mmCIF file of C-alpha atoms and ligand atoms in Angstrom:
data_model
loop_
_atom_site.group_PDB
_atom_site.id
_atom_site.type_symbol
_atom_site.label_atom_id
_atom_site.label_comp_id
_atom_site.label_asym_id
_atom_site.label_seq_id
_atom_site.Cartn_x
_atom_site.Cartn_y
_atom_site.Cartn_z
ATOM 1 C CA MET A 1 130.294 -61.993 -28.676
ATOM 2 C CA GLN A 2 133.900 -61.699 -27.556
ATOM 3 C CA GLU A 3 135.757 -58.549 -28.520
ATOM 4 C CA LEU A 4 139.247 -57.065 -28.385
ATOM 5 C CA SER A 5 140.300 -54.910 -25.417
ATOM 6 C CA VAL A 6 141.651 -52.210 -27.797
ATOM 7 C CA ARG A 7 140.286 -50.138 -30.708
ATOM 8 C CA HIS A 8 143.662 -49.772 -32.385
ATOM 9 C CA LEU A 9 146.429 -52.332 -32.873
ATOM 10 C CA LEU A 10 149.448 -50.200 -32.074
ATOM 11 C CA GLY A 11 151.662 -52.814 -30.466
ATOM 12 C CA ILE A 12 151.634 -56.236 -28.827
ATOM 13 C CA LYS A 13 152.624 -54.478 -25.599
ATOM 14 C CA ASP A 14 149.081 -53.033 -25.324
ATOM 15 C CA ILE A 15 147.064 -56.210 -25.925
ATOM 16 C CA THR A 16 146.158 -59.083 -23.594
ATOM 17 C CA PRO A 17 146.765 -62.837 -23.941
ATOM 18 C CA GLN A 18 142.959 -63.143 -24.407
ATOM 19 C CA ASP A 19 143.158 -60.695 -27.341
ATOM 20 C CA ILE A 20 145.840 -62.887 -28.924
ATOM 21 C CA GLN A 21 143.700 -66.026 -28.478
ATOM 22 C CA LEU A 22 140.673 -64.284 -29.965
ATOM 23 C CA ILE A 23 142.702 -63.123 -32.972
ATOM 24 C CA PHE A 24 143.980 -66.690 -33.516
ATOM 25 C CA GLU A 25 140.542 -68.296 -33.254
ATOM 26 C CA THR A 26 139.152 -65.725 -35.700
ATOM 27 C CA ALA A 27 142.128 -66.288 -38.009
ATOM 28 C CA ASP A 28 141.474 -70.077 -37.943
ATOM 29 C CA ASN A 29 138.044 -69.374 -39.431
ATOM 30 C CA PHE A 30 139.432 -66.997 -42.038
ATOM 31 C CA LYS A 31 142.118 -69.509 -42.977
ATOM 32 C CA ASP A 32 139.322 -71.961 -43.797
ATOM 33 C CA VAL A 33 137.695 -69.272 -45.947
ATOM 34 C CA LEU A 34 140.973 -68.715 -47.799
ATOM 35 C CA ASN A 35 141.118 -72.400 -48.702
ATOM 36 C CA ARG A 36 137.669 -72.388 -50.269
ATOM 37 C CA PRO A 37 137.102 -71.927 -54.005
ATOM 38 C CA ILE A 38 135.452 -68.570 -53.219
ATOM 39 C CA LYS A 39 137.905 -66.849 -50.908
ATOM 40 C CA LYS A 40 135.819 -63.813 -50.111
ATOM 41 C CA VAL A 41 133.380 -62.900 -47.316
ATOM 42 C CA PRO A 42 131.202 -59.771 -47.023
ATOM 43 C CA SER A 43 132.273 -58.960 -43.418
ATOM 44 C CA LEU A 44 133.738 -55.487 -44.090
ATOM 45 C CA ARG A 45 131.417 -54.356 -46.857
ATOM 46 C CA ASP A 46 130.937 -50.564 -46.543
ATOM 47 C CA ILE A 47 134.189 -50.177 -44.580
ATOM 48 C CA THR A 48 136.939 -48.175 -46.284
ATOM 49 C CA ILE A 49 140.548 -48.832 -45.381
ATOM 50 C CA ALA A 50 143.586 -46.740 -46.323
ATOM 51 C CA ASN A 51 146.980 -48.384 -46.454
ATOM 52 C CA VAL A 52 149.371 -45.532 -45.698
ATOM 53 C CA PHE A 53 152.969 -46.597 -46.215
ATOM 54 C CA PHE A 54 155.769 -44.130 -45.535
ATOM 55 C CA GLU A 55 158.399 -46.904 -45.729
ATOM 56 C CA ASN A 56 159.115 -49.626 -48.268
ATOM 57 C CA SER A 57 157.196 -52.864 -48.050
ATOM 58 C CA THR A 58 156.336 -55.828 -50.241
ATOM 59 C CA ARG A 59 154.863 -58.608 -48.120
ATOM 60 C CA THR A 60 153.147 -56.528 -45.463
ATOM 61 C CA ARG A 61 151.427 -54.153 -47.884
ATOM 62 C CA LEU A 62 150.281 -56.892 -50.238
ATOM 63 C CA SER A 63 149.146 -59.032 -47.326
ATOM 64 C CA PHE A 64 147.058 -56.231 -45.786
ATOM 65 C CA GLU A 65 145.578 -55.331 -49.160
ATOM 66 C CA LEU A 66 144.634 -58.911 -49.863
ATOM 67 C CA ALA A 67 143.180 -59.347 -46.355
ATOM 68 C CA GLU A 68 141.054 -56.209 -46.859
ATOM 69 C CA LYS A 69 139.834 -57.342 -50.265
ATOM 70 C CA ARG A 70 138.993 -60.835 -49.017
ATOM 71 C CA LEU A 71 136.802 -59.119 -46.387
ATOM 72 C CA SER A 72 135.112 -57.015 -49.136
ATOM 73 C CA ALA A 73 136.387 -53.686 -47.764
ATOM 74 C CA ASP A 74 137.019 -50.746 -50.099
ATOM 75 C CA VAL A 75 140.763 -50.156 -50.254
ATOM 76 C CA ILE A 76 142.916 -47.153 -51.078
ATOM 77 C CA ASN A 77 146.699 -47.200 -51.147
ATOM 78 C CA PHE A 78 149.093 -44.410 -50.406
ATOM 79 C CA SER A 79 152.857 -44.565 -50.542
ATOM 80 C CA SER A 80 154.955 -41.623 -49.481
ATOM 81 C CA SER A 81 157.434 -41.934 -52.356
ATOM 82 C CA SER A 82 154.733 -40.777 -54.791
ATOM 83 C CA SER A 83 152.866 -38.333 -52.509
ATOM 84 C CA SER A 84 152.761 -34.731 -51.308
ATOM 85 C CA VAL A 85 154.816 -35.664 -48.234
ATOM 86 C CA LYS A 86 157.734 -34.923 -50.517
ATOM 87 C CA LYS A 87 156.247 -31.385 -50.871
ATOM 88 C CA GLY A 88 156.415 -30.786 -47.111
ATOM 89 C CA GLU A 89 152.977 -31.848 -45.832
ATOM 90 C CA THR A 90 152.816 -33.012 -42.170
ATOM 91 C CA LEU A 91 151.777 -36.547 -41.201
ATOM 92 C CA LEU A 92 148.613 -35.285 -39.525
ATOM 93 C CA ASP A 93 147.608 -33.190 -42.562
ATOM 94 C CA THR A 94 148.219 -36.096 -44.933
ATOM 95 C CA VAL A 95 146.102 -38.426 -42.839
ATOM 96 C CA ASN A 96 143.341 -35.865 -42.207
ATOM 97 C CA ASN A 97 143.031 -35.398 -45.943
ATOM 98 C CA ILE A 98 142.664 -39.131 -46.386
ATOM 99 C CA LEU A 99 140.067 -39.204 -43.591
ATOM 100 C CA ALA A 100 138.086 -36.354 -45.188
ATOM 101 C CA MET A 101 137.403 -38.878 -47.937
ATOM 102 C CA LYS A 102 135.511 -40.917 -45.266
ATOM 103 C CA VAL A 103 138.035 -43.593 -44.432
ATOM 104 C CA ASP A 104 137.210 -45.840 -41.455
ATOM 105 C CA MET A 105 140.543 -47.539 -40.813
ATOM 106 C CA ILE A 106 144.182 -46.732 -41.402
ATOM 107 C CA VAL A 107 146.956 -49.275 -41.769
ATOM 108 C CA MET A 108 150.188 -47.368 -41.396
ATOM 109 C CA ARG A 109 153.885 -48.045 -41.762
ATOM 110 C CA HIS A 110 156.225 -45.231 -40.740
ATOM 111 C CA SER A 111 159.939 -44.880 -40.040
ATOM 112 C CA SER A 112 159.351 -42.993 -36.762
ATOM 113 C CA PRO A 113 158.682 -45.077 -33.646
ATOM 114 C CA GLY A 114 155.392 -43.892 -32.129
ATOM 115 C CA ALA A 115 153.926 -42.392 -35.325
ATOM 116 C CA PRO A 116 150.750 -44.565 -35.213
ATOM 117 C CA HIS A 117 150.379 -43.889 -31.462
ATOM 118 C CA PHE A 118 150.505 -40.146 -32.194
ATOM 119 C CA LEU A 119 147.866 -40.470 -34.915
ATOM 120 C CA SER A 120 145.567 -42.544 -32.725
ATOM 121 C CA LYS A 121 145.298 -39.575 -30.330
ATOM 122 C CA HIS A 122 144.275 -37.169 -33.089
ATOM 123 C CA ILE A 123 141.984 -38.961 -35.498
ATOM 124 C CA PRO A 124 138.813 -41.017 -35.080
ATOM 125 C CA ALA A 125 139.682 -43.972 -37.400
ATOM 126 C CA ASN A 126 140.913 -47.352 -36.116
ATOM 127 C CA ILE A 127 144.659 -47.608 -36.638
ATOM 128 C CA VAL A 128 146.769 -50.670 -37.315
ATOM 129 C CA ASN A 129 150.506 -50.321 -36.942
ATOM 130 C CA ALA A 130 152.187 -52.055 -39.890
ATOM 131 C CA GLY A 131 155.656 -51.267 -38.496
ATOM 132 C CA ASP A 132 156.872 -48.077 -36.780
ATOM 133 C CA GLY A 133 160.627 -47.693 -37.209
ATOM 134 C CA THR A 134 162.598 -49.929 -34.867
ATOM 135 C CA HIS A 135 159.696 -50.165 -32.406
ATOM 136 C CA GLU A 136 156.843 -52.658 -33.077
ATOM 137 C CA HIS A 137 155.338 -54.681 -35.924
ATOM 138 C CA PRO A 138 152.386 -56.336 -34.180
ATOM 139 C CA THR A 139 150.763 -58.204 -37.071
ATOM 140 C CA GLN A 140 154.118 -59.801 -37.954
ATOM 141 C CA ALA A 141 154.494 -61.124 -34.398
ATOM 142 C CA LEU A 142 150.906 -62.399 -34.441
ATOM 143 C CA LEU A 143 151.389 -64.267 -37.709
ATOM 144 C CA ASP A 144 154.697 -65.646 -36.410
ATOM 145 C CA SER A 145 153.043 -67.043 -33.260
ATOM 146 C CA PHE A 146 150.065 -68.286 -35.266
ATOM 147 C CA SER A 147 152.508 -70.196 -37.508
ATOM 148 C CA ILE A 148 154.319 -71.702 -34.491
ATOM 149 C CA ARG A 149 150.946 -72.743 -33.033
ATOM 150 C CA GLU A 150 150.010 -74.319 -36.375
ATOM 151 C CA ARG A 151 153.291 -76.262 -36.649
ATOM 152 C CA LEU A 152 153.825 -77.242 -32.995
ATOM 153 C CA GLY A 153 150.283 -77.296 -31.586
ATOM 154 C CA GLU A 154 150.844 -74.484 -29.104
ATOM 155 C CA VAL A 155 153.168 -71.620 -28.257
ATOM 156 C CA ALA A 156 153.110 -72.032 -24.467
ATOM 157 C CA GLY A 157 156.225 -73.758 -23.150
ATOM 158 C CA LYS A 158 158.114 -73.574 -26.458
ATOM 159 C CA LYS A 159 161.684 -72.290 -26.602
ATOM 160 C CA VAL A 160 162.042 -69.620 -29.262
ATOM 161 C CA VAL A 161 165.283 -67.896 -30.218
ATOM 162 C CA ILE A 162 165.299 -64.689 -32.248
ATOM 163 C CA ILE A 163 168.601 -64.399 -34.104
ATOM 164 C CA GLY A 164 170.229 -61.368 -35.712
ATOM 165 C CA ASP A 165 169.853 -57.603 -35.591
ATOM 166 C CA ILE A 166 167.759 -57.342 -32.428
ATOM 167 C CA LEU A 167 168.793 -53.713 -31.904
ATOM 168 C CA HIS A 168 167.092 -52.371 -35.036
ATOM 169 C CA SER A 169 164.267 -54.872 -35.351
ATOM 170 C CA ARG A 170 160.606 -54.097 -34.674
ATOM 171 C CA VAL A 171 159.881 -57.755 -35.447
ATOM 172 C CA ALA A 172 162.097 -58.773 -32.508
ATOM 173 C CA LEU A 173 160.385 -56.530 -29.942
ATOM 174 C CA SER A 174 156.846 -57.458 -31.004
ATOM 175 C CA ASN A 175 157.800 -61.139 -31.002
ATOM 176 C CA ILE A 176 159.304 -60.925 -27.518
ATOM 177 C CA PHE A 177 156.057 -59.423 -26.148
ATOM 178 C CA ALA A 178 153.812 -61.838 -28.070
ATOM 179 C CA LEU A 179 155.748 -64.977 -27.148
ATOM 180 C CA GLN A 180 156.012 -64.053 -23.481
ATOM 181 C CA LYS A 181 152.291 -63.250 -23.271
ATOM 182 C CA GLN A 182 151.609 -66.773 -24.530
ATOM 183 C CA GLY A 183 153.990 -68.444 -22.090
ATOM 184 C CA ALA A 184 156.922 -69.240 -24.393
ATOM 185 C CA GLU A 185 160.560 -68.964 -23.314
ATOM 186 C CA VAL A 186 162.439 -66.388 -25.365
ATOM 187 C CA MET A 187 166.132 -66.060 -26.156
ATOM 188 C CA VAL A 188 167.844 -63.457 -28.323
ATOM 189 C CA CYS A 189 171.083 -64.221 -30.138
ATOM 190 C CA GLY A 190 173.433 -62.013 -32.124
ATOM 191 C CA PRO A 191 176.683 -60.110 -31.983
ATOM 192 C CA ILE A 192 176.820 -58.150 -28.723
ATOM 193 C CA THR A 193 176.775 -54.860 -30.677
ATOM 194 C CA LEU A 194 173.368 -55.771 -32.163
ATOM 195 C CA LEU A 195 171.770 -56.608 -28.809
ATOM 196 C CA PRO A 196 170.173 -53.660 -26.967
ATOM 197 C CA LYS A 197 172.000 -52.798 -23.734
ATOM 198 C CA TYR A 198 169.013 -53.404 -21.435
ATOM 199 C CA ILE A 199 167.528 -56.371 -23.298
ATOM 200 C CA LYS A 200 167.774 -58.648 -20.212
ATOM 201 C CA GLU A 201 165.244 -56.418 -18.461
ATOM 202 C CA LEU A 202 162.624 -57.766 -20.860
ATOM 203 C CA GLY A 203 163.129 -61.177 -19.232
ATOM 204 C CA VAL A 204 164.774 -62.868 -22.226
ATOM 205 C CA LYS A 205 167.821 -65.134 -22.281
ATOM 206 C CA VAL A 206 170.838 -63.756 -24.127
ATOM 207 C CA GLU A 207 173.288 -65.877 -26.146
ATOM 208 C CA THR A 208 176.047 -64.758 -28.503
ATOM 209 C CA ASN A 209 176.885 -68.248 -29.824
ATOM 210 C CA VAL A 210 174.482 -69.256 -32.574
ATOM 211 C CA ARG A 211 175.165 -72.997 -32.285
ATOM 212 C CA LYS A 212 174.348 -72.973 -28.566
ATOM 213 C CA ALA A 213 171.182 -70.990 -29.327
ATOM 214 C CA LEU A 214 170.084 -73.539 -31.942
ATOM 215 C CA GLU A 215 170.849 -76.436 -29.578
ATOM 216 C CA TRP A 216 168.588 -74.813 -26.954
ATOM 217 C CA CYS A 217 165.597 -73.895 -29.095
ATOM 218 C CA ASP A 218 162.480 -75.474 -30.600
ATOM 219 C CA VAL A 219 162.042 -72.546 -32.985
ATOM 220 C CA ALA A 220 164.584 -70.156 -34.544
ATOM 221 C CA ASN A 221 163.269 -66.888 -35.964
ATOM 222 C CA VAL A 222 166.069 -65.431 -38.079
ATOM 223 C CA LEU A 223 166.149 -61.717 -38.863
ATOM 224 C CA ARG A 224 167.720 -59.609 -41.576
ATOM 225 C CA ILE A 225 170.515 -57.160 -40.798
ATOM 226 C CA GLN A 226 168.713 -53.794 -41.021
ATOM 227 C CA LEU A 227 171.523 -51.992 -42.832
ATOM 228 C CA GLU A 228 169.205 -49.097 -43.741
ATOM 229 C CA ARG A 229 168.768 -48.301 -40.029
ATOM 230 C CA GLN A 230 172.439 -48.550 -39.080
ATOM 231 C CA GLN A 231 174.251 -45.246 -38.847
ATOM 232 C CA MET A 232 177.548 -46.833 -37.805
ATOM 233 C CA LYS A 233 179.383 -50.105 -38.244
ATOM 234 C CA TYR A 234 178.217 -52.764 -35.775
ATOM 235 C CA PHE A 235 180.376 -55.586 -37.168
ATOM 236 C CA PRO A 236 183.377 -55.680 -39.516
ATOM 237 C CA SER A 237 181.652 -56.972 -42.674
ATOM 238 C CA LEU A 238 178.650 -58.984 -43.879
ATOM 239 C CA ARG A 239 181.062 -61.819 -44.711
ATOM 240 C CA GLU A 240 182.190 -61.958 -41.121
ATOM 241 C CA TYR A 241 178.574 -61.804 -39.892
ATOM 242 C CA THR A 242 177.729 -64.790 -42.107
ATOM 243 C CA LEU A 243 180.774 -66.681 -40.851
ATOM 244 C CA TYR A 244 179.667 -66.394 -37.204
ATOM 245 C CA TYR A 245 175.880 -66.014 -37.393
ATOM 246 C CA GLY A 246 174.826 -67.351 -40.797
ATOM 247 C CA ILE A 247 172.745 -70.550 -40.619
ATOM 248 C CA ASP A 248 173.056 -73.272 -43.255
ATOM 249 C CA LYS A 249 171.502 -76.696 -43.756
ATOM 250 C CA LYS A 250 174.659 -78.492 -42.615
ATOM 251 C CA MET A 251 174.399 -76.760 -39.255
ATOM 252 C CA LEU A 252 170.689 -77.588 -38.956
ATOM 253 C CA ASP A 253 171.287 -81.234 -39.842
ATOM 254 C CA SER A 254 174.111 -81.509 -37.305
ATOM 255 C CA LEU A 255 171.744 -80.575 -34.446
ATOM 256 C CA ASN A 256 170.263 -84.084 -34.401
ATOM 257 C CA LYS A 257 166.822 -82.700 -33.617
ATOM 258 C CA GLU A 258 164.027 -81.008 -35.504
ATOM 259 C CA ILE A 259 163.773 -77.271 -35.156
ATOM 260 C CA VAL A 260 161.354 -74.893 -36.869
ATOM 261 C CA LEU A 261 163.037 -72.206 -38.941
ATOM 262 C CA MET A 262 161.299 -68.870 -39.481
ATOM 263 C CA HIS A 263 162.082 -65.546 -41.157
ATOM 264 C CA PRO A 264 159.813 -62.500 -41.593
ATOM 265 C CA GLY A 265 161.297 -61.684 -44.992
ATOM 266 C CA PRO A 266 162.863 -60.196 -46.940
ATOM 267 C CA ILE A 267 165.628 -62.826 -46.704
ATOM 268 C CA ASN A 268 169.135 -61.838 -47.639
ATOM 269 C CA ARG A 269 170.066 -65.252 -48.984
ATOM 270 C CA GLY A 270 173.666 -66.142 -48.226
ATOM 271 C CA VAL A 271 173.875 -63.649 -45.343
ATOM 272 C CA GLU A 272 171.685 -64.705 -42.378
ATOM 273 C CA LEU A 273 170.381 -67.880 -44.062
ATOM 274 C CA SER A 274 171.857 -70.023 -46.809
ATOM 275 C CA SER A 275 169.478 -70.987 -49.605
ATOM 276 C CA ASP A 276 169.574 -74.658 -48.629
ATOM 277 C CA ALA A 277 168.483 -73.749 -45.083
ATOM 278 C CA ALA A 278 165.771 -71.310 -46.204
ATOM 279 C CA ASP A 279 164.334 -73.915 -48.568
ATOM 280 C CA SER A 280 164.760 -76.926 -46.242
ATOM 281 C CA HIS A 281 161.995 -78.924 -44.549
ATOM 282 C CA HIS A 282 162.754 -77.034 -41.315
ATOM 283 C CA SER A 283 161.528 -73.804 -42.861
ATOM 284 C CA ILE A 284 157.967 -72.492 -42.451
ATOM 285 C CA ILE A 285 158.764 -69.180 -44.121
ATOM 286 C CA LEU A 286 156.091 -69.454 -46.817
ATOM 287 C CA SER A 287 153.493 -70.655 -44.300
ATOM 288 C CA GLN A 288 154.195 -67.466 -42.368
ATOM 289 C CA VAL A 289 153.347 -65.456 -45.483
ATOM 290 C CA GLU A 290 150.202 -67.503 -46.104
ATOM 291 C CA ASN A 291 149.063 -67.146 -42.494
ATOM 292 C CA GLY A 292 149.708 -63.400 -42.617
ATOM 293 C CA VAL A 293 146.586 -62.854 -44.719
ATOM 294 C CA ALA A 294 144.296 -64.794 -42.344
ATOM 295 C CA VAL A 295 145.771 -63.135 -39.247
ATOM 296 C CA ARG A 296 145.413 -59.647 -40.764
ATOM 297 C CA MET A 297 141.826 -60.446 -41.778
ATOM 298 C CA ALA A 298 141.157 -61.353 -38.138
ATOM 299 C CA VAL A 299 142.737 -58.145 -36.817
ATOM 300 C CA LEU A 300 140.809 -55.910 -39.243
ATOM 301 C CA TYR A 301 137.540 -57.736 -38.661
ATOM 302 C CA LEU A 302 137.840 -57.548 -34.862
ATOM 303 C CA LEU A 303 138.865 -53.879 -34.873
ATOM 304 C CA ALA A 304 135.923 -53.026 -37.132
ATOM 305 C CA GLN A 305 133.611 -54.480 -34.430
ATOM 306 C CA LYS A 306 135.026 -51.888 -32.027
ATOM 307 C CA GLY A 307 134.005 -49.029 -34.355
HETATM 308 C C1 LIG B 1 160.116 -56.832 -41.651
HETATM 309 C C2 LIG B 1 159.863 -55.367 -41.454
HETATM 310 O O1 LIG B 1 159.599 -54.619 -42.388
HETATM 311 O O2 LIG B 1 159.937 -54.975 -40.305
HETATM 312 N N1 LIG B 1 159.562 -57.378 -42.788
HETATM 313 C C3 LIG B 1 158.227 -57.622 -42.864
HETATM 314 O O3 LIG B 1 157.395 -56.849 -42.440
HETATM 315 N N2 LIG B 1 157.859 -58.795 -43.407
HETATM 316 C C4 LIG B 1 161.512 -57.221 -41.430
HETATM 317 C C5 LIG B 1 162.580 -56.646 -42.293
HETATM 318 O O4 LIG B 1 162.410 -55.683 -43.017
HETATM 319 O O5 LIG B 1 163.677 -57.193 -42.191
#
């Protein structure tokens, strides 16, 4: 049986193109399961998974929880807003207490880049990074590529532009690694202040004009402005951002070609995407959410094989 090259999913940077293929093939099978009348398999019976979320989340937390339940795992949920972290407990102590309750796997979201990497060196459980600050969000990038593969047949050779707040986005970095590992061409587009200074060293194209970016691409993955991570002003106002970088249906229609429109959510409607663009036939935003469950099932299942 094929297996992953890693025992934790900390970032796309650490996994191989073969790992990505294996995750996708496994997710294809789980997607079939999810379309059956009985959407549940016994694969992770007797495995206990803790979802440890130190940062807000809707989609990712629900998607992991559903994936775990569809695999028949036992699930416990922890969110820092209602926990003893507020009383001064360290990350390691919090997690060790959870592990003392015999937990096999930890899915963690944390505002500090590297937090899941730190934990993986200190505890025996398998760890899945569900987003570490501005660093990586590997399962999001996997479900994004899986959705491109589903819509366009393959990822290799496709031109993908990531538009928006690249500087503060873990979705952007994980997507850049994932797309490049599969042989796609990657461009980033946004105001110069929201593009990291050394971004070109990652081997991506850089464009500040959104129309030119859309004319170039097969797929546009549009990101939210991460206002909660911005300590200073990177552009004059959201209105001005929308004026120069907002995408609407009129703009999409004027391209005279079909492009695939993606967004990891949550969308700020009327800022980076107009409602008529988000809800247009170009958009695969809800397919991304649907595929997220199958892809996360695949990741959890394959990591459980690694013990
Ligand atoms: C993203 C995240 O949390 O990094 N959302 C998600 O996981 N679906 C993107 C965002 O918050 O803008």
